[in-house]
XYZ file of C-alpha atoms in Angstrom:
772
model
C 49.104 192.149 80.319
C 50.642 195.137 81.623
C 48.961 194.653 85.038
C 50.730 191.825 87.223
C 49.441 188.509 86.036
C 51.012 187.146 89.179
C 49.098 189.605 91.929
C 46.269 188.985 89.786
C 46.262 185.402 90.051
C 47.673 184.780 94.062
C 45.005 187.123 95.038
C 41.761 185.317 92.913
C 43.600 181.778 94.420
C 43.781 183.342 97.564
C 40.292 183.684 97.987
C 38.775 181.473 95.872
C 40.882 178.579 98.297
C 38.758 180.217 101.222
C 35.618 179.916 99.270
C 36.264 176.360 99.086
C 36.929 175.769 102.409
C 33.667 177.282 103.326
C 32.593 175.475 100.187
C 31.842 175.536 96.742
C 28.338 177.007 95.587
C 26.059 176.760 92.366
C 25.092 180.776 92.077
C 21.138 181.742 92.431
C 20.415 183.009 89.981
C 18.096 186.044 89.392
C 15.480 184.683 86.351
C 15.035 181.430 88.538
C 12.147 180.605 90.216
C 11.535 180.617 93.793
C 12.973 177.682 96.218
C 9.679 176.947 98.230
C 10.602 177.001 102.160
C 14.350 176.857 101.477
C 14.614 174.124 99.233
C 15.905 173.524 95.570
C 13.995 175.452 92.964
C 11.338 173.596 91.125
C 12.889 173.318 87.602
C 10.371 173.796 84.787
C 11.721 172.344 81.177
C 10.085 170.971 78.247
C 11.165 167.547 77.465
C 8.102 166.042 76.070
C 7.141 169.114 73.974
C 5.136 170.681 76.858
C 6.186 172.133 80.590
C 7.161 170.326 83.183
C 9.034 169.714 86.157
C 12.311 168.718 86.120
C 11.369 165.946 88.342
C 7.703 164.636 86.997
C 9.383 163.904 83.902
C 11.134 159.873 83.223
C 13.840 160.875 81.569
C 17.521 161.580 82.330
C 18.156 164.861 81.854
C 19.997 167.291 82.645
C 19.737 171.287 82.656
C 22.220 173.721 83.001
C 20.727 178.008 82.846
C 21.727 180.627 81.211
C 23.174 182.332 84.549
C 25.270 179.708 84.506
C 26.796 179.661 81.281
C 27.153 182.851 81.702
C 29.473 183.552 84.970
C 31.262 180.513 83.689
C 32.500 182.177 80.794
C 30.827 178.906 78.539
C 29.538 180.323 75.225
C 29.448 177.596 72.810
C 28.850 173.802 72.489
C 32.554 173.584 72.435
C 32.699 173.793 76.524
C 29.147 172.633 76.855
C 30.743 169.226 78.147
C 32.415 170.948 81.379
C 29.238 171.216 82.539
C 27.139 167.959 81.455
C 29.347 164.628 82.451
C 27.253 162.139 80.122
C 28.610 165.016 77.367
C 31.881 165.267 74.966
C 32.853 167.028 72.440
C 35.013 166.699 69.086
C 36.533 170.039 67.713
C 37.259 169.572 64.128
C 40.524 171.621 61.887
C 36.492 173.726 60.944
C 33.238 173.465 62.526
C 31.350 171.815 59.857
C 33.906 168.600 61.335
C 32.786 168.873 64.878
C 30.479 166.754 66.273
C 29.136 166.043 69.999
C 28.453 162.505 72.306
C 25.929 161.165 74.534
C 26.929 157.788 76.270
C 30.004 157.844 73.969
C 27.417 157.911 71.309
C 28.263 160.088 68.734
C 29.095 160.406 64.674
C 31.934 162.170 63.394
C 32.738 161.790 59.630
C 33.385 164.005 57.155
C 30.883 163.191 55.005
C 27.868 165.178 53.771
C 25.083 162.578 53.024
C 24.564 161.681 57.208
C 23.226 163.141 60.215
C 24.139 163.412 63.512
C 23.182 161.614 66.162
C 22.623 164.083 69.201
C 20.150 166.614 67.371
C 20.700 169.539 68.935
C 16.973 171.651 69.161
C 17.026 175.420 68.988
C 13.424 177.061 70.510
C 11.507 173.680 68.779
C 13.560 173.975 65.822
C 16.373 171.203 64.343
C 19.625 172.491 63.625
C 20.910 169.763 60.842
C 24.289 169.598 60.909
C 26.578 169.639 64.452
C 28.473 172.544 62.190
C 25.432 175.120 62.783
C 25.380 174.973 66.498
C 28.962 175.785 67.447
C 28.115 178.916 67.240
C 28.290 181.723 70.558
C 24.569 180.975 72.526
C 22.686 184.109 72.803
C 20.770 184.766 75.335
C 19.441 181.134 76.720
C 17.828 180.597 79.200
C 17.908 177.265 79.871
C 19.994 174.504 78.688
C 18.449 170.553 78.457
C 20.671 168.197 78.057
C 18.394 164.571 76.834
C 20.853 161.574 77.892
C 19.956 158.592 75.334
C 17.576 157.991 72.289
C 14.747 160.020 72.066
C 12.663 157.504 69.511
C 9.497 159.742 69.432
C 8.529 163.186 70.562
C 12.486 164.436 68.815
C 13.027 161.467 66.722
C 15.540 163.166 64.230
C 19.289 163.536 64.936
C 18.337 161.785 68.248
C 20.052 158.508 68.514
C 21.714 159.772 70.660
C 20.167 162.023 72.532
C 19.148 165.616 72.304
C 20.444 169.305 73.477
C 17.278 171.365 73.728
C 18.249 174.834 73.966
C 15.183 177.221 75.077
C 16.142 181.294 74.651
C 14.863 183.940 77.188
C 10.674 185.278 76.404
C 10.657 188.799 76.101
C 9.552 191.181 79.229
C 6.349 193.225 79.084
C 8.574 196.032 80.782
C 10.988 197.969 78.846
C 14.968 196.532 80.230
C 17.626 194.536 79.656
C 21.188 194.487 80.473
C 24.681 194.781 78.996
C 27.935 193.527 80.134
C 32.088 192.997 78.423
C 34.533 190.984 79.698
C 37.902 191.197 78.861
C 40.290 187.836 80.007
C 43.995 186.743 79.563
C 45.154 186.296 76.156
C 43.652 189.583 74.768
C 40.066 188.078 74.629
C 37.692 190.605 74.979
C 33.184 189.622 75.111
C 30.223 192.363 74.256
C 26.969 191.107 75.072
C 23.240 193.323 76.047
C 20.044 193.243 75.055
C 16.454 194.821 75.237
C 12.977 193.870 75.849
C 9.856 195.281 76.256
C 6.575 195.782 75.728
C 5.970 197.529 71.514
C 1.946 197.597 72.613
C -1.500 196.041 74.123
C 0.106 192.053 74.050
C 3.339 192.208 72.248
C 6.823 192.025 73.226
C 10.132 191.912 71.462
C 13.856 191.561 72.714
C 16.851 191.698 70.809
C 20.174 190.904 71.532
C 23.743 191.035 70.313
C 27.240 190.397 71.009
C 30.529 190.768 69.900
C 33.933 188.581 71.059
C 37.474 188.212 69.702
C 40.650 186.090 71.295
C 43.846 186.284 69.570
C 45.096 182.801 70.807
C 47.207 180.387 72.205
C 49.290 179.281 69.738
C 51.365 180.925 67.029
C 52.641 180.228 63.533
C 56.231 180.046 63.694
C 56.931 180.508 60.012
C 54.749 184.695 59.689
C 54.722 184.531 63.462
C 50.720 184.604 63.237
C 48.464 184.239 66.510
C 46.724 180.947 65.653
C 43.620 179.365 67.508
C 41.739 182.517 67.776
C 38.809 184.183 67.014
C 36.173 187.088 66.131
C 32.518 186.296 66.206
C 29.560 188.397 66.049
C 25.913 187.385 65.754
C 21.974 189.388 67.018
C 18.593 187.526 68.036
C 15.748 188.980 67.823
C 12.154 187.628 69.373
C 9.133 189.271 68.665
C 6.149 187.723 70.305
C 2.100 188.626 70.406
C -0.454 187.468 71.888
C -3.301 188.768 70.459
C -5.968 187.056 73.317
C -5.579 184.690 76.159
C -5.495 181.717 73.561
C -3.064 182.583 71.219
C 0.356 183.012 71.406
C 2.256 184.379 67.927
C 6.718 184.403 68.591
C 9.039 185.185 65.388
C 12.743 184.712 65.779
C 14.942 185.797 63.975
C 18.995 185.454 64.122
C 22.201 185.971 62.215
C 25.820 185.141 63.437
C 29.645 184.665 61.232
C 32.487 183.523 63.105
C 35.634 184.214 61.805
C 37.957 181.550 63.782
C 42.350 180.801 62.955
C 41.999 177.664 64.157
C 41.906 175.243 65.133
C 45.379 174.307 63.745
C 46.961 170.966 63.573
C 49.534 171.226 66.411
C 52.229 168.748 65.952
C 52.645 167.274 69.369
C 54.494 163.683 68.925
C 56.645 162.559 65.965
C 58.105 158.670 65.656
C 61.468 157.869 64.815
C 62.171 156.875 60.889
C 64.131 157.749 57.636
C 61.539 159.918 56.332
C 61.005 161.508 60.095
C 64.606 161.784 61.331
C 66.234 162.852 57.907
C 63.312 165.544 56.821
C 60.448 166.272 58.658
C 61.776 166.687 62.295
C 64.902 169.675 60.967
C 61.361 170.595 59.112
C 60.017 171.270 62.175
C 62.390 173.894 64.047
C 61.953 175.369 66.171
C 58.381 173.765 67.248
C 58.926 171.807 70.943
C 57.728 168.758 69.739
C 56.071 167.420 72.527
C 52.492 166.551 74.788
C 51.763 170.548 75.082
C 52.980 171.981 71.723
C 50.584 174.381 70.636
C 52.486 176.080 67.904
C 52.872 175.618 64.062
C 55.011 176.203 61.355
C 52.890 176.256 57.629
C 52.420 178.199 55.197
C 49.367 178.319 54.582
C 47.318 179.526 57.928
C 45.083 177.597 59.433
C 41.529 179.740 58.776
C 37.653 179.050 59.145
C 34.715 181.382 58.946
C 31.332 180.296 59.059
C 27.498 182.571 58.701
C 24.424 181.224 60.346
C 21.375 182.334 59.870
C 17.216 181.665 60.545
C 13.891 182.541 61.070
C 11.166 180.683 62.639
C 7.679 181.440 63.188
C 6.219 179.639 65.974
C 2.340 179.204 66.816
C 0.210 177.963 69.687
C -3.624 178.262 69.828
C -5.025 177.698 72.843
C -8.114 174.927 71.988
C -9.655 174.841 75.618
C -8.861 171.182 75.992
C -5.639 171.191 73.625
C -3.077 172.869 73.022
C -1.789 173.553 68.683
C 1.228 174.243 67.519
C 2.720 174.602 64.887
C 6.901 175.507 64.380
C 7.659 176.763 61.017
C 10.837 177.211 60.691
C 13.958 177.711 57.673
C 17.858 178.349 58.173
C 20.782 178.251 55.989
C 24.681 178.030 56.998
C 28.164 178.971 54.570
C 31.305 177.502 55.518
C 34.588 177.511 54.347
C 37.837 176.497 55.021
C 42.011 176.066 55.143
C 44.256 173.873 56.426
C 48.042 172.841 55.607
C 47.743 169.158 54.627
C 51.204 169.121 54.805
C 51.942 170.551 58.632
C 55.211 172.593 57.552
C 56.068 175.512 55.693
C 59.224 174.329 53.886
C 58.069 171.355 51.337
C 58.789 170.564 48.836
C 62.501 170.193 50.541
C 63.803 166.952 48.155
C 63.377 164.711 45.773
C 60.978 162.117 45.855
C 61.937 160.045 49.459
C 59.815 156.927 48.543
C 57.583 157.815 51.806
C 53.832 156.392 50.559
C 53.288 160.108 50.460
C 56.702 161.786 49.396
C 57.469 164.766 50.124
C 54.946 167.364 49.248
C 53.253 170.585 50.015
C 49.474 170.230 50.301
C 47.026 172.785 51.193
C 43.162 172.024 50.999
C 40.696 174.498 50.904
C 36.664 174.114 50.450
C 33.389 175.822 51.173
C 29.463 175.060 51.705
C 26.418 176.107 51.246
C 23.870 174.905 53.555
C 19.511 175.145 53.165
C 17.428 173.327 55.473
C 13.525 173.502 56.101
C 10.673 172.138 58.661
C 7.337 171.937 59.833
C 6.049 170.656 62.723
C 2.791 170.358 63.171
C 1.488 168.559 66.969
C -1.219 168.694 68.825
C -0.924 168.601 72.864
C -3.390 167.830 75.878
C -3.536 170.424 78.463
C -5.537 169.313 81.656
C -4.173 166.081 83.810
C -6.501 163.457 82.605
C -6.632 159.723 82.483
C -5.053 159.317 79.055
C -2.904 162.370 78.359
C -1.628 163.606 74.644
C 1.166 164.545 72.666
C 1.127 163.668 68.482
C 1.644 165.347 65.738
C 3.854 165.293 61.775
C 7.618 166.423 60.958
C 8.733 167.747 58.018
C 12.494 167.816 57.203
C 14.248 168.814 53.676
C 18.216 170.002 53.456
C 20.649 170.662 50.566
C 24.403 170.832 50.716
C 26.770 171.991 47.324
C 30.424 171.662 48.168
C 33.254 172.289 47.138
C 36.695 171.146 47.671
C 39.997 171.346 46.400
C 43.339 169.806 47.000
C 46.576 171.125 45.615
C 49.401 168.506 46.271
C 53.378 169.973 45.014
C 56.238 167.834 44.640
C 60.228 167.708 43.228
C 60.079 165.476 40.802
C 63.781 165.746 39.408
C 66.605 168.385 40.630
C 70.235 168.697 39.500
C 71.722 169.714 42.378
C 73.936 166.329 44.504
C 72.682 163.584 46.577
C 73.468 162.844 49.840
C 73.279 160.827 52.255
C 70.263 159.324 50.302
C 68.704 162.390 49.984
C 68.518 164.258 46.651
C 67.510 168.193 47.576
C 65.694 170.063 45.529
C 65.976 173.819 45.323
C 64.455 176.606 42.648
C 66.472 176.863 39.293
C 67.995 173.383 39.970
C 64.947 170.937 39.902
C 61.492 170.154 38.924
C 58.577 170.394 40.337
C 55.444 169.334 39.866
C 52.080 170.573 40.558
C 48.461 168.602 41.206
C 44.901 169.946 42.172
C 42.076 167.700 42.730
C 38.602 169.570 42.662
C 35.330 167.829 44.011
C 31.866 169.297 43.634
C 28.849 167.460 45.521
C 25.579 167.976 46.135
C 23.423 166.122 48.654
C 19.687 166.666 49.263
C 17.681 164.845 52.342
C 14.441 164.782 52.795
C 12.944 163.267 55.753
C 9.018 163.058 56.896
C 7.028 161.678 60.156
C 4.248 160.870 62.198
C 4.342 160.365 66.065
C 3.195 160.546 69.240
C 2.967 159.153 73.080
C 0.402 158.509 75.347
C 1.391 158.288 79.700
C -2.740 156.582 80.957
C -3.200 157.953 84.673
C -4.063 154.491 85.965
C -4.178 156.446 89.078
C -2.712 159.458 90.596
C 1.353 158.003 91.999
C 0.809 155.020 88.324
C 1.561 156.431 84.670
C 2.474 154.496 81.900
C 3.951 155.590 79.249
C 3.751 154.327 75.174
C 5.245 156.460 71.918
C 5.795 155.795 68.155
C 7.061 157.465 65.440
C 7.855 156.603 61.651
C 10.050 158.520 59.204
C 10.852 157.908 55.713
C 14.153 159.366 54.832
C 15.258 159.894 51.299
C 18.855 160.416 50.980
C 20.784 161.232 47.191
C 23.589 162.985 46.090
C 26.044 164.005 42.473
C 29.604 163.925 42.808
C 31.732 165.178 40.386
C 36.565 164.918 40.994
C 38.071 166.208 38.452
C 42.217 165.795 38.478
C 45.062 167.361 36.482
C 47.003 163.334 37.375
C 45.576 159.973 36.062
C 47.862 158.110 38.563
C 46.749 158.791 42.060
C 48.927 161.867 44.234
C 49.389 162.249 47.593
C 45.462 162.209 49.246
C 43.907 162.652 46.328
C 42.176 159.882 44.034
C 42.095 160.483 40.097
C 38.704 161.357 38.612
C 35.479 160.027 39.042
C 32.063 161.118 38.592
C 28.672 158.875 40.686
C 24.950 160.223 41.572
C 22.424 158.495 42.789
C 19.814 157.549 46.225
C 18.851 155.922 48.725
C 15.359 155.571 50.987
C 14.578 153.424 53.808
C 11.389 154.086 56.412
C 11.403 153.393 60.229
C 10.176 152.973 63.595
C 11.354 154.418 66.687
C 9.517 154.832 70.137
C 9.353 154.161 73.469
C 7.727 151.974 76.288
C 7.657 152.835 80.449
C 5.929 153.010 83.717
C 6.085 155.654 85.867
C 5.208 155.583 89.741
C 5.098 157.867 92.589
C 6.317 156.343 95.905
C 5.906 159.278 97.707
C 4.843 163.142 96.445
C 8.988 163.325 96.592
C 10.266 159.993 95.220
C 9.267 159.652 91.736
C 10.541 156.128 89.990
C 10.466 155.475 86.475
C 11.824 152.330 84.106
C 11.865 152.624 80.481
C 11.966 150.775 76.832
C 13.105 153.437 73.844
C 13.609 152.064 70.482
C 16.171 154.358 68.206
C 16.586 155.314 64.972
C 18.749 156.662 62.549
C 18.107 157.002 59.090
C 20.785 156.159 55.994
C 23.297 157.356 55.471
C 25.728 158.459 52.644
C 29.228 157.696 52.178
C 29.818 160.845 50.471
C 33.261 163.248 50.792
C 36.851 164.312 48.720
C 38.276 161.620 47.923
C 34.973 159.397 47.837
C 35.228 156.081 44.841
C 32.927 153.697 43.860
C 33.300 151.570 46.958
C 31.820 154.754 48.922
C 28.827 154.640 46.156
C 27.304 152.269 48.660
C 24.483 152.506 51.442
C 24.536 152.999 54.687
C 21.883 151.339 56.334
C 20.193 152.588 59.115
C 21.549 152.901 63.148
C 18.964 150.535 64.849
C 19.291 150.907 69.106
C 17.144 148.948 72.020
C 17.665 151.497 75.212
C 16.753 150.649 78.312
C 16.726 153.086 81.495
C 15.485 152.978 84.772
C 15.728 155.841 87.402
C 14.605 157.267 90.445
C 13.934 161.076 91.223
C 13.743 162.119 94.562
C 13.530 165.458 96.585
C 15.122 164.762 100.370
C 15.702 166.868 103.460
C 12.506 169.076 103.263
C 13.323 169.312 99.556
C 16.896 171.047 99.989
C 17.770 168.210 97.948
C 17.456 166.833 94.436
C 18.861 163.343 93.982
C 18.168 161.975 90.483
C 19.818 158.100 89.503
C 19.936 156.118 86.410
C 20.860 153.339 85.227
C 21.209 153.159 81.841
C 21.930 149.800 78.505
C 21.663 150.761 75.323
C 22.801 148.195 72.143
C 23.621 150.074 68.736
C 23.085 147.934 65.084
C 24.805 149.416 62.219
C 26.721 151.883 64.490
C 27.593 154.956 61.849
C 30.842 155.602 62.237
C 33.878 156.677 60.948
C 36.929 154.490 60.098
C 40.803 155.120 59.396
C 41.675 154.172 55.759
C 44.817 155.071 53.483
C 43.563 156.857 49.647
C 46.451 157.468 48.047
C 49.540 156.937 50.533
C 47.382 159.525 52.890
C 44.966 158.593 56.224
C 41.315 159.178 55.632
C 38.053 159.392 57.260
C 35.409 156.673 55.680
C 32.544 155.773 56.864
C 30.434 152.476 57.209
C 28.986 150.771 59.403
C 30.435 150.015 61.964
C 28.978 146.874 63.584
C 27.327 147.073 66.753
C 28.650 149.066 69.371
C 26.346 148.710 73.602
C 27.159 151.310 76.546
C 26.084 151.142 80.093
C 26.634 153.033 83.308
C 24.720 154.738 85.896
C 24.359 159.229 86.385
C 24.139 160.595 89.023
C 22.417 164.166 88.922
C 22.226 166.342 92.621
C 21.562 170.051 93.429
C 21.743 171.020 97.940
C 20.094 173.990 99.387
C 22.268 173.821 101.917
C 21.757 177.391 103.647
C 19.876 180.365 101.860
C 22.649 181.620 100.763
C 24.511 178.508 100.024
C 23.514 175.977 97.385
C 25.799 173.340 95.665
C 25.002 170.848 92.383
C 26.658 169.024 89.461
C 26.433 165.286 88.421
C 28.569 162.141 88.112
C 28.035 159.156 85.515
C 30.123 155.814 84.538
C 29.934 155.589 81.369
C 30.699 152.226 79.239
C 31.157 152.521 75.671
C 32.031 149.430 73.604
C 32.622 147.970 69.965
C 31.091 144.620 70.081
C 31.817 143.398 67.167
C 33.461 145.175 64.592
C 32.678 145.206 60.200
C 35.372 146.170 58.508
C 34.492 147.946 55.475
C 35.167 146.444 52.036
C 38.670 146.948 50.499
C 39.685 149.092 53.668
C 43.900 149.571 52.831
C 44.334 148.779 56.777
C 44.178 145.933 59.484
C 40.601 146.186 61.109
C 37.921 143.570 62.866
C 38.793 141.464 65.721
C 41.648 143.482 66.903
C 39.331 146.542 68.162
C 36.245 144.079 69.471
C 35.367 144.402 73.256
C 37.684 147.946 73.049
C 36.214 151.363 74.359
C 34.216 153.704 71.519
C 35.982 157.154 70.969
C 35.259 159.841 72.516
C 33.826 157.875 75.164
C 35.849 158.859 78.863
C 34.831 155.539 81.837
C 34.652 158.606 84.415
C 33.254 161.881 84.430
C 32.263 164.454 87.111
C 31.115 168.067 88.176
C 30.567 169.880 90.918
C 29.188 173.417 90.241
C 28.880 175.698 94.304
C 28.416 179.664 94.782
C 28.511 180.676 97.992
C 26.265 184.427 98.936
C 28.558 185.776 101.911
C 26.912 186.611 105.140
C 28.936 189.640 105.380
C 25.584 191.602 106.139
C 26.606 194.394 104.067
C 24.172 197.050 103.155
C 24.986 198.616 99.814
C 26.496 194.856 98.113
C 26.905 191.301 98.200
C 29.600 189.124 97.840
C 29.035 185.601 95.614
C 31.751 182.961 96.253
C 32.052 180.614 92.766
C 33.890 177.277 91.660
C 33.303 174.984 89.615
C 35.698 171.268 89.137
C 35.708 168.869 86.447
C 37.095 165.262 86.212
C 37.630 163.178 83.392
C 39.473 160.195 83.293
C 40.708 158.505 80.098
C 39.602 158.918 76.848
C 40.489 157.251 73.109
C 40.326 158.989 70.502
C 40.624 157.044 67.985
C 38.390 153.995 66.940
C 41.355 151.780 65.488
C 42.842 152.205 68.834
C 45.836 153.890 68.287
C 47.887 153.542 71.415
C 48.958 157.185 71.075
C 45.755 158.705 70.154
C 44.033 159.294 73.944
C 44.297 161.864 76.764
C 44.786 161.214 79.990
C 42.063 161.572 82.872
C 42.719 164.885 84.336
C 40.835 168.229 86.596
C 39.406 171.453 85.971
C 39.299 173.813 88.592
C 37.397 176.859 88.503
C 36.576 180.110 90.395
C 35.364 183.129 90.638
C 34.086 186.355 92.647
C 31.278 188.421 92.467
C 30.662 191.930 93.743
C 26.557 192.954 92.617
C 24.178 195.388 94.402
C 21.988 194.884 96.298
C 19.495 195.670 93.961
C 21.341 193.860 91.348
C 21.858 196.551 89.145
C 25.382 196.867 88.918
C 27.983 193.917 88.443
C 31.596 193.212 88.871
C 32.894 189.572 88.790
C 36.650 188.366 88.690
C 37.329 185.275 87.696
C 39.835 181.909 87.124
C 40.192 179.165 84.517
C 41.807 175.917 84.906
C 44.288 176.834 88.050
C 45.840 174.471 88.517
C 46.855 175.090 84.724
C 46.228 171.708 83.823
C 47.102 171.209 80.156
C 44.572 168.938 78.201
C 43.326 168.333 74.198
C 40.283 167.501 73.131
C 41.011 165.543 70.197
C 44.832 163.801 68.775
C 44.470 162.135 65.416
C 46.852 159.679 64.079
C 48.425 160.641 60.723
C 49.731 157.060 59.661
C 52.346 155.401 62.017
C 55.048 158.837 62.281
C 53.253 161.495 63.701
C 50.646 162.821 65.977
C 47.845 165.950 65.464
C 46.879 167.216 68.605
C 44.341 170.292 69.350
C 44.388 172.155 72.328
C 41.532 174.645 73.709
C 40.317 177.803 75.092
C 40.917 176.486 78.140
C 43.885 174.207 78.258
C 45.416 176.796 80.183
C 45.217 179.305 83.236
C 43.748 182.560 82.697
C 42.329 185.089 84.624
C 39.425 187.870 83.451
C 37.134 190.433 84.493
C 34.273 191.604 83.048
C 31.047 193.859 84.933
C 27.152 193.625 84.119
C 24.777 196.705 84.336
C 21.321 195.327 84.104
C 18.530 198.300 83.167
């Protein structure tokens, strides 16, 4: 960079240290409701399909505002785990392989025949795949993270929890904003939005963004940056209210992501004959340690996503109740490629006798995914003895996949053998290239009926009862062709199969809620969770993979206390939980054609238990704090080894932690509007601290597949005019330069791959905003 990084870093760190010395705080959002009598502002959520005060909802919920996301440079679900203690994110080599976990529970799989355990809902529309919502957040008002199974009202894909994203409503008055940001490492972002009335009862908004980042690693083969991106997208919302009883909202969006990562950077290579003689020398000049972010690939990592959709929500006020219809169609396209041998000079030798040999391996694939959803529900309006929400839901998806693996090996050479190795070179050696091509289609059809009743026995005492019935059908057809009749590295011979499975399931909840006072509410809840059947449809599918994966069922218990203390200057919410999952759907690392692959299976029984704390404190009118802490013990009770598995398993991992389930995690976000008494502008200092304990990434409990505990400190300073029309902010991320990864993947016994996120290095940035 042309400016003095050291001076900027020293200045920011010094100012931010002063902020922390005086107390760090959560900034006051211009869009947030006004706090009452100097207390904490009420937070309105729609976690139960209607607008309610967060403190009145008998559920454990974390809420993050859109303003908080923007201040912290949190732009996607990939970074959201930094703001929600109970949430973890698993980044794959491509967005299609990403996964979210809540309370240590989530579904990690490469299969097209399984659904996520954490449901993502944006403006009432369920996103059927985690990869669909890895695009940048756009025009977000708030994000509600519902923790634990949501058996009645959400149901679909919600056996571990729900991420409910609500976008901003267009205003009647013409207005908008434009902001631009630049961050160290040549990352910049531009966003803009305009909204306003188009006539009587009609308002609309249009928001767009563009973002680009070079990356935090380098491919030494061609000197290109990796782990960067180029994203852009638009979102429009039209709201028509012809009278007080009818509201129609139509939303359309389109986004395109191009990512040159995440790259499989080699972190550790273990000593072996093949590694010492071939693999380690091939990786020079890489530094093979835990901080390596560079690669040596002759095929650059690359993934491209296109997401688009349109939805229509109709709300009709019938007087005693409101009838709501949400109709939506979404499309997702994904392309991915990767270097499967992790080096640029393979093959250098005739087959070395290892399981995989000295080979060149390249993967390329794409998918096209379509979904249609329809929800129709009715909800009572005014408070009454029996309040209700009831409805029906229909859901249909189709995914069409193609995947190619090309493997080249040296089978003979006329060059002399030395130290047991026969080198290969053009003109003196025989090379053989084999390919495996898989075409497969997966369809899911689901429909359900649901309802929840709240009985107000007294003004302070309530009972809750809900149920949901779901029918799922999963169908597939699969064809893999191969140029070889025998298995070659990572590829089985040709195979074809087709079939379908179906199942029915009940889920629901029951609980009690009691107001101990106007500011203290206690609740207890039982939830029966359900996630439908699945199939292990993936590139290396074999006959043993055609069997059904049974539905995942859970019994969850939660007790909680929601409080407003000290004249409502502090909200303090506590929850204790326990959940047991039977037929847990999980990935198991196995060997196929000499290479490690992941296989979906009913892993057995797992459980999760813990304690969660959320708080929000308005210490003074200019100084506030918020955050949370959780203790989670998520572990494997009994693991069922898949039939025909090549890798030993079962009892050795019973009692061990689930992957991506740190025991301790906490966040604190803070903001301080400096009482400088300046006439022209205000100065805000903000900061956040995130801590996460040691995390295991492998269900097989590989002793090297973990991330040690770490803490990340971010901070910033904002100069804002009194009318809030103009602002400029300076931001420091990961001030202590703490290196961490969000995944380590064992690849056999020889080495590990690691994936390094953007925020695993210290960097600084500047942003400006104009509101009009």
